[in-house]
Amino acid sequence: MSIVWEMIFKRLGLGLLTLLVISVIIFSATELLPGDLAQAILGQSATPETVAAFRKELGLDLPAYQRYFNWLFGALQGDFGTSLANKRPIADLIATRLGNTLFLALYAAAIAVPLSLTLGILAALYRNSIFDRAANALALTSISFPEFFVAYILIFVLAQSGLFPSMTRMDPNTSLGEALYRAFLPALTLTLVVTAHMMRMTRAAIINLLASPYIEMARLKGINPMRVILKHALPNALAPIITVIALNLAYLITGVVVVEVVFVYPGLGQLMVDSVAKRDFPVVQAVALIFAAAYVLLNLTADVLSTLSNPRLIHRK
Amino acid sequence: MSKLNSPMGGISRRGLLKGATALGAAGLILPASVRKAMAEPKRGGVLRIALASGNTTDSLDPATWDSTFVQSFNTARCNTLTEIAPDGSLVAELAESWEASADAATWTFKIREGVTFHSGKTMTTDDVVASLNYHRGEESKSAAKPYVDPITDIKAEGSNVVISLSGGNADFPFILADYHLVVLPSAEGKIDPTTTDGTGAYVLDSFEPGVSVKMSRNPNYFKTDRAWFDGIDALSIVDAAARQNALITGEVDVIDGVDLNTVSLLERAPGIKVLPVTGNQHFVFPMDTRLSPYDNNNVRQALKYGIDRDELVEKILRGFGSAGNDHPIGSGQRYFNTELEQKTYDPDKAKFHLKEAGMDTLTVQLSAADAAFAGAVDSAVLYAERAAAAGINIEVVREPSDGYWDNVWMKKPFCASYWGGRPTEDLMFSVAYSAGAPWNDSFWDHARFNELLVSARSELDDDKRREMYWEMQAICANEGGVVIPMFASYVNAHSDKVGVPEVIGTNQGLDGLRLYERWWFA
């Protein structure tokens, strides 16, 4: 096991370094964008004097490196600062939205992961059958449509008939059951979007192994095909499947802004887009770091699980 | 427009100055009289409304209210000194009455007594002075700064606030109706721009930027014939399809910014009414008149004759608007020039003007992005298509919406833009057409026009004033640097459960931003 702990610590250290590098990149990228918050907020009503006064108030007249180190110093102490635009603490701005985003991601994952694993395994079992072809065709169709299109179709079919709400409004008093009901359509949209990837990877990974001699052996022993797949093939196919699941989970956390907009779901994506448009640098920075951390942690988890699933990696000689 | 004939519409300059007290009183009676034919408003219900604007960067700071979402809920939370009535006239709000010195350069506002903030604090003249001062001076970052710049001094005298201007301005009380210039509680001569307090019809319960705002009725509101809803639940839904879905499925009662491409589908939905309101909002293509070839008025005239206004109204606005005549005054405004010839699409005249300018063909670049107005890029392409017949070759440059106002508007010599319109002729011309004005986007400098602008501002005689504004509209149309092809209506939709006043404010969207206190549940 020590090899796993060593890996976790090493990777977490590297992860922190990655986050630092990302914060520099994000900062430079927002600096490269034309204009700043003062101009973006005042928009058409900006005059040179009001923009200058606004900049001074926000400290945007300081040199770039100074602003970056001010931010970094605060962030290292756990203070992500306040939004430049509305002076609210970023922690408050992000807290509810992060909760919403994680809720939706987990909800979608809770449907999508078992669904795609089951479909993938069944497709491998009955490969080239009608079932396999139909499952593949459906999954590929839903991944090929843009997300907003899938969302509109679901709204047209399921919301306009009154079965489910077309908007997802949640507040702290919403009960879990109610929240699951209200967020069903966005979760279903995301499920349709991510299922194909995981399902096809599961199918491919298993089929890949079915030609190996040890599977041949198992078959010759007369074990039934389902057992061959679950007991013999799946454990060895886990590594690529786990990696793909982790990538899709990261996508569910970071890439769902379109779904958020269509279903009026207050998640992090919309916050990120608005803050980039208005050049609200501290908010962009904080959200970007959350997204980056999600990727780092999920990848780490995937690697740890893959290692654990492979005795050859644990008991290295 | 019925506006011109209504008893309140045609206030004379003298009437405005002298009869301000009577006007204020009349203003409070007005809503009942204009609604005679409608069902009586009644109290009750929580209005759920979805708006197209709203951003996670929205704030409570009155210096920065930049979208209908923040403007409307803050207009419900706070009050200004004066209010623009639905018919476009000016009525009293936190100021009970006002009068001007003979030269219209010193204005005395009598502040209403007994008005309390939601916190229970009584509003004082000091609050008024501090609130207006917040937008003035060196350190002001306020979008309303150019409006209050002419103010040289504000002081409280008993129950009055006396404001001195650098020059006479007969329309000054109109400026104080601007949604930025709300009165907030002050301490030691300063307001706290992050306060949630206000004197308005609704108390702010929660505000999550870019998501929603919840408000409940202010039981101590000083207007007794307003604020019919028990509460307001306003949502920001940026996606047009999601917004319309919310209305159709009954999740909200009112939406703004109806998608004009699908408006016919919405009209067919049961229980839904589409409500277009003709406003002063107009879409423009300003040219930098300092630069060649736009410094030649014949070129500008050629470009004005090369655009097919009716086609743009039909195809871009789907009929929800009217053709513009290259000046920014709306047909509902007091001094709209009714006799000015409407410019139409005329390639021959365009060619004639090109020839006068010594050219056979003209090639120009027109920068556009949908940040300027919805459909700006399509409008530019249509413009290019039609202008080609007159030998004008317009190359449409598609600009990014992001940063449009910093990088394109007033930077590129010919671009797309819009104006929300202003309640008075003077304000509109001063803001965007007077020489040296910060937002004069055509960099136009016309001696006669500028001279008329200043003299009309302090002219007492209504007829003379009308004459001046008519001449200014003609100059603007025939010599100005802005192509104004269309005036766009505000298109809202609501469920038939919502009661709508007969006369709806046109100075801004959402019934002059006062939908929350003027509408009711039928």
PDB file of N, CA and C in Angstrom, chain A residues 125-211:
ATOM      1  N   LEU A 125     -21.407  -8.108 -24.046  1.00  0.00           N
ATOM      2  CA  LEU A 125     -21.906  -9.477 -23.945  1.00  0.00           C
ATOM      3  C   LEU A 125     -22.644  -9.892 -25.215  1.00  0.00           C
ATOM      4  N   TYR A 126     -23.543  -8.997 -25.639  1.00  0.00           N
ATOM      5  CA  TYR A 126     -24.331  -9.306 -26.849  1.00  0.00           C
ATOM      6  C   TYR A 126     -23.799  -8.525 -28.031  1.00  0.00           C
ATOM      7  N   ARG A 127     -22.466  -8.542 -28.228  1.00  0.00           N
ATOM      8  CA  ARG A 127     -21.918  -7.666 -29.249  1.00  0.00           C
ATOM      9  C   ARG A 127     -22.419  -8.068 -30.635  1.00  0.00           C
ATOM     10  N   ASN A 128     -22.591  -7.002 -31.443  1.00  0.00           N
ATOM     11  CA  ASN A 128     -23.076  -7.125 -32.813  1.00  0.00           C
ATOM     12  C   ASN A 128     -24.534  -7.593 -32.900  1.00  0.00           C
ATOM     13  N   SER A 129     -25.192  -7.688 -31.741  1.00  0.00           N
ATOM     14  CA  SER A 129     -26.620  -8.017 -31.794  1.00  0.00           C
ATOM     15  C   SER A 129     -27.411  -6.741 -32.063  1.00  0.00           C
ATOM     16  N   ILE A 130     -28.722  -6.891 -32.203  1.00  0.00           N
ATOM     17  CA  ILE A 130     -29.588  -5.726 -32.381  1.00  0.00           C
ATOM     18  C   ILE A 130     -29.445  -4.792 -31.186  1.00  0.00           C
ATOM     19  N   PHE A 131     -29.399  -5.379 -29.966  1.00  0.00           N
ATOM     20  CA  PHE A 131     -29.295  -4.570 -28.754  1.00  0.00           C
ATOM     21  C   PHE A 131     -28.043  -3.700 -28.790  1.00  0.00           C
ATOM     22  N   ASP A 132     -26.919  -4.307 -29.107  1.00  0.00           N
ATOM     23  CA  ASP A 132     -25.641  -3.602 -29.169  1.00  0.00           C
ATOM     24  C   ASP A 132     -25.728  -2.442 -30.154  1.00  0.00           C
ATOM     25  N   ARG A 133     -26.265  -2.742 -31.344  1.00  0.00           N
ATOM     26  CA  ARG A 133     -26.333  -1.695 -32.369  1.00  0.00           C
ATOM     27  C   ARG A 133     -27.257  -0.557 -31.952  1.00  0.00           C
ATOM     28  N   ALA A 134     -28.401  -0.932 -31.390  1.00  0.00           N
ATOM     29  CA  ALA A 134     -29.362   0.101 -30.995  1.00  0.00           C
ATOM     30  C   ALA A 134     -28.772   0.980 -29.893  1.00  0.00           C
ATOM     31  N   ALA A 135     -28.150   0.345 -28.877  1.00  0.00           N
ATOM     32  CA  ALA A 135     -27.575   1.115 -27.775  1.00  0.00           C
ATOM     33  C   ALA A 135     -26.498   2.058 -28.300  1.00  0.00           C
ATOM     34  N   ASN A 136     -25.651   1.541 -29.175  1.00  0.00           N
ATOM     35  CA  ASN A 136     -24.602   2.372 -29.758  1.00  0.00           C
ATOM     36  C   ASN A 136     -25.173   3.526 -30.548  1.00  0.00           C
ATOM     37  N   ALA A 137     -26.153   3.215 -31.394  1.00  0.00           N
ATOM     38  CA  ALA A 137     -26.718   4.256 -32.244  1.00  0.00           C
ATOM     39  C   ALA A 137     -27.346   5.357 -31.384  1.00  0.00           C
ATOM     40  N   LEU A 138     -28.098   4.960 -30.365  1.00  0.00           N
ATOM     41  CA  LEU A 138     -28.759   5.959 -29.515  1.00  0.00           C
ATOM     42  C   LEU A 138     -27.735   6.825 -28.775  1.00  0.00           C
ATOM     43  N   ALA A 139     -26.741   6.137 -28.200  1.00  0.00           N
ATOM     44  CA  ALA A 139     -25.743   6.884 -27.437  1.00  0.00           C
ATOM     45  C   ALA A 139     -24.983   7.843 -28.347  1.00  0.00           C
ATOM     46  N   LEU A 140     -24.621   7.369 -29.535  1.00  0.00           N
ATOM     47  CA  LEU A 140     -23.873   8.232 -30.451  1.00  0.00           C
ATOM     48  C   LEU A 140     -24.737   9.382 -30.937  1.00  0.00           C
ATOM     49  N   THR A 141     -26.026   9.120 -31.127  1.00  0.00           N
ATOM     50  CA  THR A 141     -26.908  10.200 -31.565  1.00  0.00           C
ATOM     51  C   THR A 141     -26.962  11.291 -30.504  1.00  0.00           C
ATOM     52  N   SER A 142     -27.143  10.866 -29.245  1.00  0.00           N
ATOM     53  CA  SER A 142     -27.321  11.902 -28.225  1.00  0.00           C
ATOM     54  C   SER A 142     -26.021  12.661 -27.970  1.00  0.00           C
ATOM     55  N   ILE A 143     -24.868  12.031 -28.172  1.00  0.00           N
ATOM     56  CA  ILE A 143     -23.617  12.775 -27.960  1.00  0.00           C
ATOM     57  C   ILE A 143     -23.334  13.697 -29.143  1.00  0.00           C
ATOM     58  N   SER A 144     -23.907  13.359 -30.308  1.00  0.00           N
ATOM     59  CA  SER A 144     -23.629  14.164 -31.502  1.00  0.00           C
ATOM     60  C   SER A 144     -24.427  15.453 -31.518  1.00  0.00           C
ATOM     61  N   PHE A 145     -25.602  15.468 -30.863  1.00  0.00           N
ATOM     62  CA  PHE A 145     -26.370  16.703 -30.815  1.00  0.00           C
ATOM     63  C   PHE A 145     -25.702  17.680 -29.856  1.00  0.00           C
ATOM     64  N   PRO A 146     -25.760  18.970 -30.185  1.00  0.00           N
ATOM     65  CA  PRO A 146     -25.293  19.935 -29.199  1.00  0.00           C
ATOM     66  C   PRO A 146     -26.162  19.854 -27.938  1.00  0.00           C
ATOM     67  N   GLU A 147     -25.570  20.187 -26.794  1.00  0.00           N
ATOM     68  CA  GLU A 147     -26.296  20.051 -25.530  1.00  0.00           C
ATOM     69  C   GLU A 147     -27.591  20.832 -25.501  1.00  0.00           C
ATOM     70  N   PHE A 148     -27.542  22.079 -26.030  1.00  0.00           N
ATOM     71  CA  PHE A 148     -28.754  22.891 -25.919  1.00  0.00           C
ATOM     72  C   PHE A 148     -29.887  22.285 -26.729  1.00  0.00           C
ATOM     73  N   PHE A 149     -29.509  21.574 -27.820  1.00  0.00           N
ATOM     74  CA  PHE A 149     -30.551  20.960 -28.650  1.00  0.00           C
ATOM     75  C   PHE A 149     -31.227  19.822 -27.889  1.00  0.00           C
ATOM     76  N   VAL A 150     -30.407  18.969 -27.272  1.00  0.00           N
ATOM     77  CA  VAL A 150     -30.962  17.901 -26.432  1.00  0.00           C
ATOM     78  C   VAL A 150     -31.864  18.513 -25.361  1.00  0.00           C
ATOM     79  N   ALA A 151     -31.372  19.608 -24.766  1.00  0.00           N
ATOM     80  CA  ALA A 151     -32.134  20.255 -23.696  1.00  0.00           C
ATOM     81  C   ALA A 151     -33.481  20.763 -24.214  1.00  0.00           C
ATOM     82  N   TYR A 152     -33.471  21.409 -25.375  1.00  0.00           N
ATOM     83  CA  TYR A 152     -34.725  21.945 -25.925  1.00  0.00           C
ATOM     84  C   TYR A 152     -35.700  20.813 -26.251  1.00  0.00           C
ATOM     85  N   ILE A 153     -35.154  19.697 -26.791  1.00  0.00           N
ATOM     86  CA  ILE A 153     -36.040  18.570 -27.113  1.00  0.00           C
ATOM     87  C   ILE A 153     -36.700  18.055 -25.827  1.00  0.00           C
ATOM     88  N   LEU A 154     -35.887  17.919 -24.770  1.00  0.00           N
ATOM     89  CA  LEU A 154     -36.441  17.427 -23.505  1.00  0.00           C
ATOM     90  C   LEU A 154     -37.484  18.400 -22.955  1.00  0.00           C
ATOM     91  N   ILE A 155     -37.201  19.697 -23.079  1.00  0.00           N
ATOM     92  CA  ILE A 155     -38.171  20.690 -22.593  1.00  0.00           C
ATOM     93  C   ILE A 155     -39.457  20.575 -23.397  1.00  0.00           C
ATOM     94  N   PHE A 156     -39.295  20.424 -24.713  1.00  0.00           N
ATOM     95  CA  PHE A 156     -40.473  20.346 -25.581  1.00  0.00           C
ATOM     96  C   PHE A 156     -41.323  19.139 -25.206  1.00  0.00           C
ATOM     97  N   VAL A 157     -40.656  17.998 -24.970  1.00  0.00           N
ATOM     98  CA  VAL A 157     -41.409  16.776 -24.708  1.00  0.00           C
ATOM     99  C   VAL A 157     -41.862  16.692 -23.250  1.00  0.00           C
ATOM    100  N   LEU A 158     -40.958  16.977 -22.319  1.00  0.00           N
ATOM    101  CA  LEU A 158     -41.250  16.699 -20.914  1.00  0.00           C
ATOM    102  C   LEU A 158     -41.689  17.916 -20.096  1.00  0.00           C
ATOM    103  N   ALA A 159     -41.320  19.130 -20.546  1.00  0.00           N
ATOM    104  CA  ALA A 159     -41.686  20.292 -19.725  1.00  0.00           C
ATOM    105  C   ALA A 159     -42.958  20.950 -20.219  1.00  0.00           C
ATOM    106  N   GLN A 160     -43.111  21.053 -21.533  1.00  0.00           N
ATOM    107  CA  GLN A 160     -44.302  21.745 -22.025  1.00  0.00           C
ATOM    108  C   GLN A 160     -45.562  20.938 -21.759  1.00  0.00           C
ATOM    109  N   SER A 161     -45.402  19.612 -21.547  1.00  0.00           N
ATOM    110  CA  SER A 161     -46.571  18.818 -21.188  1.00  0.00           C
ATOM    111  C   SER A 161     -46.838  18.912 -19.686  1.00  0.00           C
ATOM    112  N   GLY A 162     -45.945  19.593 -18.955  1.00  0.00           N
ATOM    113  CA  GLY A 162     -46.195  19.823 -17.533  1.00  0.00           C
ATOM    114  C   GLY A 162     -45.648  18.736 -16.618  1.00  0.00           C
ATOM    115  N   LEU A 163     -44.898  17.755 -17.172  1.00  0.00           N
ATOM    116  CA  LEU A 163     -44.381  16.682 -16.323  1.00  0.00           C
ATOM    117  C   LEU A 163     -43.264  17.158 -15.397  1.00  0.00           C
ATOM    118  N   PHE A 164     -42.361  17.934 -15.975  1.00  0.00           N
ATOM    119  CA  PHE A 164     -41.228  18.425 -15.194  1.00  0.00           C
ATOM    120  C   PHE A 164     -41.090  19.926 -15.411  1.00  0.00           C
ATOM    121  N   PRO A 165     -40.525  20.660 -14.435  1.00  0.00           N
ATOM    122  CA  PRO A 165     -40.347  22.099 -14.635  1.00  0.00           C
ATOM    123  C   PRO A 165     -39.235  22.378 -15.638  1.00  0.00           C
ATOM    124  N   SER A 166     -39.397  23.435 -16.428  1.00  0.00           N
ATOM    125  CA  SER A 166     -38.366  23.768 -17.417  1.00  0.00           C
ATOM    126  C   SER A 166     -37.256  24.583 -16.775  1.00  0.00           C
ATOM    127  N   MET A 167     -37.526  25.163 -15.612  1.00  0.00           N
ATOM    128  CA  MET A 167     -36.455  25.896 -14.939  1.00  0.00           C
ATOM    129  C   MET A 167     -36.155  25.200 -13.624  1.00  0.00           C
ATOM    130  N   THR A 168     -34.911  25.321 -13.213  1.00  0.00           N
ATOM    131  CA  THR A 168     -34.515  24.682 -11.969  1.00  0.00           C
ATOM    132  C   THR A 168     -34.262  25.754 -10.942  1.00  0.00           C
ATOM    133  N   ARG A 169     -35.244  26.043 -10.128  1.00  0.00           N
ATOM    134  CA  ARG A 169     -35.027  27.031  -9.067  1.00  0.00           C
ATOM    135  C   ARG A 169     -34.845  26.296  -7.762  1.00  0.00           C
ATOM    136  N   MET A 170     -33.761  26.607  -7.085  1.00  0.00           N
ATOM    137  CA  MET A 170     -33.514  25.930  -5.814  1.00  0.00           C
ATOM    138  C   MET A 170     -33.125  26.969  -4.785  1.00  0.00           C
ATOM    139  N   ASP A 171     -33.591  26.794  -3.574  1.00  0.00           N
ATOM    140  CA  ASP A 171     -33.076  27.615  -2.487  1.00  0.00           C
ATOM    141  C   ASP A 171     -32.760  26.677  -1.319  1.00  0.00           C
ATOM    142  N   PRO A 172     -32.157  27.229  -0.278  1.00  0.00           N
ATOM    143  CA  PRO A 172     -31.692  26.350   0.806  1.00  0.00           C
ATOM    144  C   PRO A 172     -32.814  25.525   1.439  1.00  0.00           C
ATOM    145  N   ASN A 173     -34.084  25.961   1.270  1.00  0.00           N
ATOM    146  CA  ASN A 173     -35.173  25.231   1.921  1.00  0.00           C
ATOM    147  C   ASN A 173     -35.715  24.079   1.084  1.00  0.00           C
ATOM    148  N   THR A 174     -35.218  23.960  -0.155  1.00  0.00           N
ATOM    149  CA  THR A 174     -35.744  22.914  -1.016  1.00  0.00           C
ATOM    150  C   THR A 174     -35.350  21.541  -0.456  1.00  0.00           C
ATOM    151  N   SER A 175     -36.333  20.651  -0.326  1.00  0.00           N
ATOM    152  CA  SER A 175     -36.022  19.316   0.182  1.00  0.00           C
ATOM    153  C   SER A 175     -35.309  18.505  -0.903  1.00  0.00           C
ATOM    154  N   LEU A 176     -34.647  17.424  -0.502  1.00  0.00           N
ATOM    155  CA  LEU A 176     -33.869  16.643  -1.457  1.00  0.00           C
ATOM    156  C   LEU A 176     -34.756  16.086  -2.571  1.00  0.00           C
ATOM    157  N   GLY A 177     -35.898  15.547  -2.178  1.00  0.00           N
ATOM    158  CA  GLY A 177     -36.809  14.973  -3.167  1.00  0.00           C
ATOM    159  C   GLY A 177     -37.244  16.005  -4.185  1.00  0.00           C
ATOM    160  N   GLU A 178     -37.582  17.191  -3.674  1.00  0.00           N
ATOM    161  CA  GLU A 178     -38.014  18.287  -4.539  1.00  0.00           C
ATOM    162  C   GLU A 178     -36.868  18.712  -5.461  1.00  0.00           C
ATOM    163  N   ALA A 179     -35.663  18.790  -4.886  1.00  0.00           N
ATOM    164  CA  ALA A 179     -34.500  19.186  -5.673  1.00  0.00           C
ATOM    165  C   ALA A 179     -34.248  18.176  -6.790  1.00  0.00           C
ATOM    166  N   LEU A 180     -34.385  16.882  -6.473  1.00  0.00           N
ATOM    167  CA  LEU A 180     -34.161  15.852  -7.487  1.00  0.00           C
ATOM    168  C   LEU A 180     -35.190  15.988  -8.606  1.00  0.00           C
ATOM    169  N   TYR A 181     -36.433  16.304  -8.226  1.00  0.00           N
ATOM    170  CA  TYR A 181     -37.483  16.465  -9.217  1.00  0.00           C
ATOM    171  C   TYR A 181     -37.203  17.672 -10.109  1.00  0.00           C
ATOM    172  N   ARG A 182     -36.859  18.795  -9.482  1.00  0.00           N
ATOM    173  CA  ARG A 182     -36.655  20.026 -10.258  1.00  0.00           C
ATOM    174  C   ARG A 182     -35.432  19.933 -11.159  1.00  0.00           C
ATOM    175  N   ALA A 183     -34.402  19.228 -10.692  1.00  0.00           N
ATOM    176  CA  ALA A 183     -33.162  19.175 -11.484  1.00  0.00           C
ATOM    177  C   ALA A 183     -33.148  17.977 -12.418  1.00  0.00           C
ATOM    178  N   PHE A 184     -34.303  17.319 -12.583  1.00  0.00           N
ATOM    179  CA  PHE A 184     -34.288  16.093 -13.379  1.00  0.00           C
ATOM    180  C   PHE A 184     -33.918  16.352 -14.836  1.00  0.00           C
ATOM    181  N   LEU A 185     -34.536  17.376 -15.442  1.00  0.00           N
ATOM    182  CA  LEU A 185     -34.259  17.607 -16.861  1.00  0.00           C
ATOM    183  C   LEU A 185     -32.799  17.965 -17.139  1.00  0.00           C
ATOM    184  N   PRO A 186     -32.187  18.901 -16.387  1.00  0.00           N
ATOM    185  CA  PRO A 186     -30.761  19.136 -16.644  1.00  0.00           C
ATOM    186  C   PRO A 186     -29.918  17.879 -16.409  1.00  0.00           C
ATOM    187  N   ALA A 187     -30.250  17.106 -15.376  1.00  0.00           N
ATOM    188  CA  ALA A 187     -29.461  15.900 -15.115  1.00  0.00           C
ATOM    189  C   ALA A 187     -29.618  14.910 -16.268  1.00  0.00           C
ATOM    190  N   LEU A 188     -30.839  14.812 -16.787  1.00  0.00           N
ATOM    191  CA  LEU A 188     -31.070  13.883 -17.896  1.00  0.00           C
ATOM    192  C   LEU A 188     -30.319  14.337 -19.148  1.00  0.00           C
ATOM    193  N   THR A 189     -30.334  15.659 -19.391  1.00  0.00           N
ATOM    194  CA  THR A 189     -29.596  16.191 -20.536  1.00  0.00           C
ATOM    195  C   THR A 189     -28.123  15.809 -20.437  1.00  0.00           C
ATOM    196  N   LEU A 190     -27.544  16.033 -19.263  1.00  0.00           N
ATOM    197  CA  LEU A 190     -26.126  15.730 -19.091  1.00  0.00           C
ATOM    198  C   LEU A 190     -25.882  14.235 -19.216  1.00  0.00           C
ATOM    199  N   THR A 191     -26.802  13.437 -18.691  1.00  0.00           N
ATOM    200  CA  THR A 191     -26.661  11.992 -18.806  1.00  0.00           C
ATOM    201  C   THR A 191     -26.566  11.591 -20.270  1.00  0.00           C
ATOM    202  N   LEU A 192     -27.480  12.132 -21.076  1.00  0.00           N
ATOM    203  CA  LEU A 192     -27.486  11.788 -22.498  1.00  0.00           C
ATOM    204  C   LEU A 192     -26.185  12.214 -23.159  1.00  0.00           C
ATOM    205  N   VAL A 193     -25.641  13.325 -22.690  1.00  0.00           N
ATOM    206  CA  VAL A 193     -24.434  13.839 -23.335  1.00  0.00           C
ATOM    207  C   VAL A 193     -23.202  13.006 -22.978  1.00  0.00           C
ATOM    208  N   VAL A 194     -23.125  12.518 -21.724  1.00  0.00           N
ATOM    209  CA  VAL A 194     -21.882  11.830 -21.330  1.00  0.00           C
ATOM    210  C   VAL A 194     -21.940  10.312 -21.433  1.00  0.00           C
ATOM    211  N   THR A 195     -23.136   9.743 -21.601  1.00  0.00           N
ATOM    212  CA  THR A 195     -23.242   8.284 -21.557  1.00  0.00           C
ATOM    213  C   THR A 195     -22.432   7.596 -22.653  1.00  0.00           C
ATOM    214  N   ALA A 196     -22.519   8.127 -23.863  1.00  0.00           N
ATOM    215  CA  ALA A 196     -21.900   7.437 -25.000  1.00  0.00           C
ATOM    216  C   ALA A 196     -20.419   7.162 -24.763  1.00  0.00           C
ATOM    217  N   HIS A 197     -19.725   8.186 -24.296  1.00  0.00           N
ATOM    218  CA  HIS A 197     -18.290   8.086 -24.105  1.00  0.00           C
ATOM    219  C   HIS A 197     -17.940   6.925 -23.158  1.00  0.00           C
ATOM    220  N   MET A 198     -18.615   6.913 -21.992  1.00  0.00           N
ATOM    221  CA  MET A 198     -18.301   5.889 -20.976  1.00  0.00           C
ATOM    222  C   MET A 198     -18.757   4.511 -21.443  1.00  0.00           C
ATOM    223  N   MET A 199     -19.921   4.462 -22.065  1.00  0.00           N
ATOM    224  CA  MET A 199     -20.449   3.173 -22.489  1.00  0.00           C
ATOM    225  C   MET A 199     -19.549   2.524 -23.544  1.00  0.00           C
ATOM    226  N   ARG A 200     -19.127   3.320 -24.488  1.00  0.00           N
ATOM    227  CA  ARG A 200     -18.321   2.752 -25.566  1.00  0.00           C
ATOM    228  C   ARG A 200     -16.931   2.374 -25.069  1.00  0.00           C
ATOM    229  N   MET A 201     -16.425   3.114 -24.106  1.00  0.00           N
ATOM    230  CA  MET A 201     -15.129   2.737 -23.553  1.00  0.00           C
ATOM    231  C   MET A 201     -15.237   1.414 -22.796  1.00  0.00           C
ATOM    232  N   THR A 202     -16.334   1.260 -22.025  1.00  0.00           N
ATOM    233  CA  THR A 202     -16.542   0.006 -21.309  1.00  0.00           C
ATOM    234  C   THR A 202     -16.606  -1.160 -22.290  1.00  0.00           C
ATOM    235  N   ARG A 203     -17.403  -0.964 -23.322  1.00  0.00           N
ATOM    236  CA  ARG A 203     -17.587  -2.026 -24.314  1.00  0.00           C
ATOM    237  C   ARG A 203     -16.248  -2.373 -24.978  1.00  0.00           C
ATOM    238  N   ALA A 204     -15.530  -1.330 -25.407  1.00  0.00           N
ATOM    239  CA  ALA A 204     -14.272  -1.556 -26.121  1.00  0.00           C
ATOM    240  C   ALA A 204     -13.244  -2.231 -25.223  1.00  0.00           C
ATOM    241  N   ALA A 205     -13.152  -1.768 -23.964  1.00  0.00           N
ATOM    242  CA  ALA A 205     -12.145  -2.320 -23.060  1.00  0.00           C
ATOM    243  C   ALA A 205     -12.402  -3.803 -22.810  1.00  0.00           C
ATOM    244  N   ILE A 206     -13.692  -4.137 -22.650  1.00  0.00           N
ATOM    245  CA  ILE A 206     -14.009  -5.549 -22.380  1.00  0.00           C
ATOM    246  C   ILE A 206     -13.765  -6.399 -23.619  1.00  0.00           C
ATOM    247  N   ILE A 207     -14.249  -5.918 -24.756  1.00  0.00           N
ATOM    248  CA  ILE A 207     -14.096  -6.713 -25.985  1.00  0.00           C
ATOM    249  C   ILE A 207     -12.623  -6.933 -26.302  1.00  0.00           C
ATOM    250  N   ASN A 208     -11.822  -5.911 -26.004  1.00  0.00           N
ATOM    251  CA  ASN A 208     -10.394  -6.004 -26.198  1.00  0.00           C
ATOM    252  C   ASN A 208      -9.801  -7.215 -25.480  1.00  0.00           C
ATOM    253  N   LEU A 209     -10.339  -7.450 -24.265  1.00  0.00           N
ATOM    254  CA  LEU A 209      -9.795  -8.531 -23.450  1.00  0.00           C
ATOM    255  C   LEU A 209     -10.339  -9.899 -23.848  1.00  0.00           C
ATOM    256  N   LEU A 210     -11.509  -9.900 -24.495  1.00  0.00           N
ATOM    257  CA  LEU A 210     -12.176 -11.176 -24.763  1.00  0.00           C
ATOM    258  C   LEU A 210     -11.347 -12.082 -25.672  1.00  0.00           C
ATOM    259  N   ALA A 211     -10.391 -11.479 -26.385  1.00  0.00           N
ATOM    260  CA  ALA A 211      -9.561 -12.303 -27.261  1.00  0.00           C
ATOM    261  C   ALA A 211      -8.354 -12.880 -26.527  1.00  0.00           C
TER     262      ALA A 211
END
